[in-house]
PDB file of C-alpha atoms in Angstrom:
ATOM      1  CA  MET A   1      11.723  17.023   2.515  1.00 77.00           C
ATOM      2  CA  SER A   2      10.303  17.359  -1.076  1.00 82.00           C
ATOM      3  CA  SER A   3       6.849  16.967  -1.340  1.00 83.00           C
ATOM      4  CA  GLU A   4       7.261  13.477  -3.238  1.00 88.00           C
ATOM      5  CA  GLU A   5       8.669  12.133   0.182  1.00 89.00           C
ATOM      6  CA  LYS A   6       6.169  13.347   2.009  1.00 90.00           C
ATOM      7  CA  ARG A   7       3.668  11.546  -0.163  1.00 91.00           C
ATOM      8  CA  SER A   8       5.672   8.429   0.212  1.00 94.00           C
ATOM      9  CA  TRP A   9       5.396   8.957   4.036  1.00 94.00           C
ATOM     10  CA  ILE A  10       1.438   9.704   3.986  1.00 95.00           C
ATOM     11  CA  TYR A  11       1.310   6.517   2.031  1.00 95.00           C
ATOM     12  CA  VAL A  12       3.331   4.551   4.362  1.00 96.00           C
ATOM     13  CA  LEU A  13       1.203   5.391   7.611  1.00 96.00           C
ATOM     14  CA  VAL A  14      -1.965   5.682   5.738  1.00 97.00           C
ATOM     15  CA  ALA A  15      -1.638   1.998   4.252  1.00 96.00           C
ATOM     16  CA  VAL A  16      -0.084   0.418   8.149  1.00 97.00           C
ATOM     17  CA  SER A  17      -3.059   2.348   9.791  1.00 97.00           C
ATOM     18  CA  VAL A  18      -5.805   1.613   7.901  1.00 97.00           C
ATOM     19  CA  SER A  19      -4.808  -2.110   6.942  1.00 96.00           C
ATOM     20  CA  ALA A  20      -4.048  -2.830  10.601  1.00 97.00           C
ATOM     21  CA  VAL A  21      -7.343  -1.679  11.641  1.00 97.00           C
ATOM     22  CA  TYR A  22      -9.154  -3.815   8.905  1.00 96.00           C
ATOM     23  CA  PHE A  23      -6.861  -6.793   9.647  1.00 95.00           C
ATOM     24  CA  ALA A  24      -7.654  -6.499  13.457  1.00 95.00           C
ATOM     25  CA  THR A  25     -11.337  -6.481  12.750  1.00 94.00           C
ATOM     26  CA  VAL A  26     -11.598  -8.761  10.361  1.00 94.00           C
ATOM     27  CA  LEU A  27      -9.173 -11.493  11.710  1.00 90.00           C
ATOM     28  CA  SER A  28     -10.360 -11.497  15.232  1.00 90.00           C
ATOM     29  CA  LYS A  29     -13.309 -13.436  14.110  1.00 90.00           C
ATOM     30  CA  VAL A  30     -11.611 -16.297  12.611  1.00 90.00           C
ATOM     31  CA  ALA A  31     -10.878 -18.030  15.566  1.00 88.00           C
ATOM     32  CA  GLY A  32     -13.293 -21.082  16.147  1.00 83.00           C
ATOM     33  CA  ALA A  33     -15.178 -19.771  13.511  1.00 85.00           C
ATOM     34  CA  ASP A  34     -16.663 -20.627   9.752  1.00 88.00           C
ATOM     35  CA  VAL A  35     -14.886 -18.415   7.535  1.00 88.00           C
ATOM     36  CA  ALA A  36     -17.397 -18.714   4.846  1.00 88.00           C
ATOM     37  CA  ARG A  37     -19.730 -17.085   7.361  1.00 90.00           C
ATOM     38  CA  ILE A  38     -17.452 -14.031   8.086  1.00 91.00           C
ATOM     39  CA  ALA A  39     -18.357 -10.478   6.572  1.00 92.00           C
ATOM     40  CA  TYR A  40     -15.097  -9.605   5.098  1.00 94.00           C
ATOM     41  CA  VAL A  41     -16.041  -7.721   1.889  1.00 95.00           C
ATOM     42  CA  ARG A  42     -17.584  -4.461   3.034  1.00 96.00           C
ATOM     43  CA  PRO A  43     -15.133  -3.917   5.947  1.00 96.00           C
ATOM     44  CA  MET A  44     -12.416  -4.812   3.150  1.00 96.00           C
ATOM     45  CA  LEU A  45     -13.940  -2.192   0.785  1.00 97.00           C
ATOM     46  CA  ILE A  46     -14.467   0.197   3.632  1.00 97.00           C
ATOM     47  CA  ALA A  47     -10.623  -0.362   4.179  1.00 97.00           C
ATOM     48  CA  ILE A  48      -9.659   0.227   0.465  1.00 96.00           C
ATOM     49  CA  GLY A  49     -12.039   3.323   0.322  1.00 97.00           C
ATOM     50  CA  ALA A  50     -10.599   4.876   3.575  1.00 96.00           C
ATOM     51  CA  GLY A  51      -7.200   4.254   2.282  1.00 96.00           C
ATOM     52  CA  ILE A  52      -7.337   5.973  -1.143  1.00 96.00           C
ATOM     53  CA  GLY A  53      -9.700   8.961   0.772  1.00 96.00           C
ATOM     54  CA  LEU A  54      -7.353   9.392   3.916  1.00 96.00           C
ATOM     55  CA  GLY A  55      -4.198   9.123   1.133  1.00 94.00           C
ATOM     56  CA  ILE A  56      -6.060  11.785  -0.904  1.00 95.00           C
ATOM     57  CA  VAL A  57      -6.502  14.289   1.727  1.00 96.00           C
ATOM     58  CA  ALA A  58      -3.469  13.952   3.822  1.00 93.00           C
ATOM     59  CA  SER A  59      -1.443  14.648   0.316  1.00 90.00           C
ATOM     60  CA  ILE A  60      -3.848  17.719  -0.056  1.00 91.00           C
ATOM     61  CA  ALA A  61      -3.265  19.043   3.680  1.00 91.00           C
ATOM     62  CA  ALA A  62       0.879  18.289   3.369  1.00 87.00           C
ATOM     63  CA  ALA A  63       0.427  20.224  -0.310  1.00 86.00           C
ATOM     64  CA  ILE A  64      -1.373  23.291   1.609  1.00 87.00           C
ATOM     65  CA  ALA A  65       0.974  23.128   4.449  1.00 84.00           C
ATOM     66  CA  SER A  66       4.117  24.001   2.196  1.00 79.00           C
ATOM     67  CA  PRO A  67       2.769  25.545  -1.042  1.00 76.00           C
ATOM     68  CA  ARG A  68       5.932  25.835  -2.700  1.00 74.00           C
ATOM     69  CA  GLU A  69       7.347  22.538  -2.928  1.00 70.00           C
ATOM     70  CA  ALA A  70       3.794  20.907  -4.215  1.00 65.00           C
ATOM     71  CA  GLY A  71       3.901  19.521  -7.302  1.00 67.00           C
ATOM     72  CA  ARG A  72       7.750  20.451  -7.973  1.00 73.00           C
ATOM     73  CA  THR A  73       9.719  17.622  -9.011  1.00 77.00           C
ATOM     74  CA  ASP A  74      13.211  16.768 -10.895  1.00 83.00           C
ATOM     75  CA  GLU A  75      14.736  14.441 -12.364  1.00 88.00           C
ATOM     76  CA  ARG A  76      16.168  12.736  -9.259  1.00 89.00           C
ATOM     77  CA  ASP A  77      12.419  12.420  -7.572  1.00 89.00           C
ATOM     78  CA  ARG A  78      11.290  10.888 -11.106  1.00 90.00           C
ATOM     79  CA  GLN A  79      13.990   8.133 -11.186  1.00 94.00           C
ATOM     80  CA  ILE A  80      13.498   7.643  -7.129  1.00 94.00           C
ATOM     81  CA  HIS A  81       9.813   7.179  -8.145  1.00 93.00           C
ATOM     82  CA  ARG A  82      10.293   4.937 -10.999  1.00 95.00           C
ATOM     83  CA  LEU A  83      12.660   2.789  -8.887  1.00 96.00           C
ATOM     84  CA  GLY A  84      10.304   2.863  -5.915  1.00 96.00           C
ATOM     85  CA  GLU A  85       7.203   1.796  -8.517  1.00 96.00           C
ATOM     86  CA  TYR A  86       9.718  -1.314 -10.059  1.00 97.00           C
ATOM     87  CA  VAL A  87      10.133  -2.459  -6.391  1.00 97.00           C
ATOM     88  CA  GLY A  88       6.341  -2.630  -5.499  1.00 97.00           C
ATOM     89  CA  PHE A  89       5.653  -4.360  -9.054  1.00 97.00           C
ATOM     90  CA  TYR A  90       8.145  -7.250  -8.345  1.00 97.00           C
ATOM     91  CA  VAL A  91       6.911  -7.556  -4.572  1.00 98.00           C
ATOM     92  CA  MET A  92       3.442  -7.760  -6.107  1.00 97.00           C
ATOM     93  CA  SER A  93       4.406 -10.169  -8.917  1.00 97.00           C
ATOM     94  CA  ILE A  94       6.008 -12.465  -6.187  1.00 97.00           C
ATOM     95  CA  ALA A  95       3.223 -12.134  -3.550  1.00 97.00           C
ATOM     96  CA  ALA A  96       0.180 -12.451  -6.203  1.00 97.00           C
ATOM     97  CA  ILE A  97       1.681 -16.263  -6.167  1.00 97.00           C
ATOM     98  CA  VAL A  98      -0.228 -16.974  -2.779  1.00 97.00           C
ATOM     99  CA  PRO A  99      -3.372 -15.970  -3.671  1.00 97.00           C
ATOM    100  CA  LEU A 100      -2.928 -17.556  -7.018  1.00 97.00           C
ATOM    101  CA  ALA A 101      -1.859 -21.241  -5.115  1.00 97.00           C
ATOM    102  CA  LEU A 102      -4.907 -20.547  -2.721  1.00 97.00           C
ATOM    103  CA  THR A 103      -7.249 -20.649  -5.805  1.00 97.00           C
ATOM    104  CA  MET A 104      -5.705 -23.615  -6.987  1.00 97.00           C
ATOM    105  CA  ALA A 105      -6.116 -25.234  -3.949  1.00 97.00           C
ATOM    106  CA  GLN A 106      -9.701 -24.054  -3.694  1.00 96.00           C
ATOM    107  CA  ALA A 107      -9.577 -22.493  -0.329  1.00 95.00           C
ATOM    108  CA  ALA A 108     -12.131 -20.599   1.136  1.00 94.00           C
ATOM    109  CA  HIS A 109     -12.905 -16.946  -0.738  1.00 94.00           C
ATOM    110  CA  PHE A 110     -12.264 -15.363   2.532  1.00 95.00           C
ATOM    111  CA  TRP A 111      -8.477 -16.087   2.500  1.00 95.00           C
ATOM    112  CA  ILE A 112      -7.817 -15.584  -1.187  1.00 96.00           C
ATOM    113  CA  ALA A 113      -9.227 -12.288  -0.982  1.00 96.00           C
ATOM    114  CA  ASN A 114      -7.346 -11.330   2.234  1.00 96.00           C
ATOM    115  CA  ALA A 115      -4.126 -12.879   0.322  1.00 97.00           C
ATOM    116  CA  LEU A 116      -4.404 -10.669  -2.557  1.00 97.00           C
ATOM    117  CA  TYR A 117      -5.332  -7.655   0.141  1.00 97.00           C
ATOM    118  CA  LEU A 118      -2.014  -8.500   1.853  1.00 97.00           C
ATOM    119  CA  ALA A 119      -0.300  -8.815  -1.424  1.00 97.00           C
ATOM    120  CA  PHE A 120      -1.400  -5.067  -2.743  1.00 97.00           C
ATOM    121  CA  LEU A 121      -0.374  -4.123   0.791  1.00 97.00           C
ATOM    122  CA  LEU A 122       3.033  -5.422   0.766  1.00 97.00           C
ATOM    123  CA  ALA A 123       3.351  -3.871  -2.881  1.00 97.00           C
ATOM    124  CA  ALA A 124       2.367  -0.416  -1.649  1.00 96.00           C
ATOM    125  CA  LEU A 125       4.759  -0.354   1.180  1.00 97.00           C
ATOM    126  CA  ALA A 126       7.904  -1.894  -0.615  1.00 97.00           C
ATOM    127  CA  SER A 127       7.599   1.002  -2.895  1.00 97.00           C
ATOM    128  CA  SER A 128       6.869   3.409  -0.504  1.00 96.00           C
ATOM    129  CA  ILE A 129       9.568   2.382   1.843  1.00 97.00           C
ATOM    130  CA  THR A 130      11.709   2.015  -1.136  1.00 96.00           C
ATOM    131  CA  LYS A 131      11.507   5.721  -2.070  1.00 96.00           C
ATOM    132  CA  ILE A 132      11.896   6.586   1.326  1.00 96.00           C
ATOM    133  CA  ILE A 133      15.281   4.792   1.852  1.00 95.00           C
ATOM    134  CA  LEU A 134      16.457   6.307  -1.882  1.00 95.00           C
ATOM    135  CA  TYR A 135      15.658  10.097  -0.289  1.00 93.00           C
ATOM    136  CA  ARG A 136      17.136   9.528   2.879  1.00 91.00           C
ATOM    137  CA  ARG A 137      20.149   7.470   1.723  1.00 90.00           C
ATOM    138  CA  GLY A 138      21.022   9.459  -1.661  1.00 78.00           C
ATOM    139  CA  PHE A 139      20.271   8.532  -5.151  1.00 70.00           C
TER     140      PHE A 139
END
């Protein structure tokens, strides 16, 4: 497994686990509550920071575990990375319609922020999963 494929797996695992904890924590408070009073900003910032930090730490750990492969890329890796990023871009472009529509409908900031966070999550997952599929099935 190449280092780029490992990074994609790390990104999927970190993104899913951190966002699952965030959404479980924040959305558990929604039932019967005024969403304007739910403190979501700090947990969201913590989730974003934890995702970035855990991704960096896990990538460094993977590079230390297999130092020969770390940083080595070839043309196939670059093409897979580019295609994965294109997929992520298109998913983000489509998913961003939801927070935009919520803003136009003057929805609560809670829903707009969480829809935008979900759009970023979906884009990251689509990008990483595309890369994993291309590595596994061939490019």
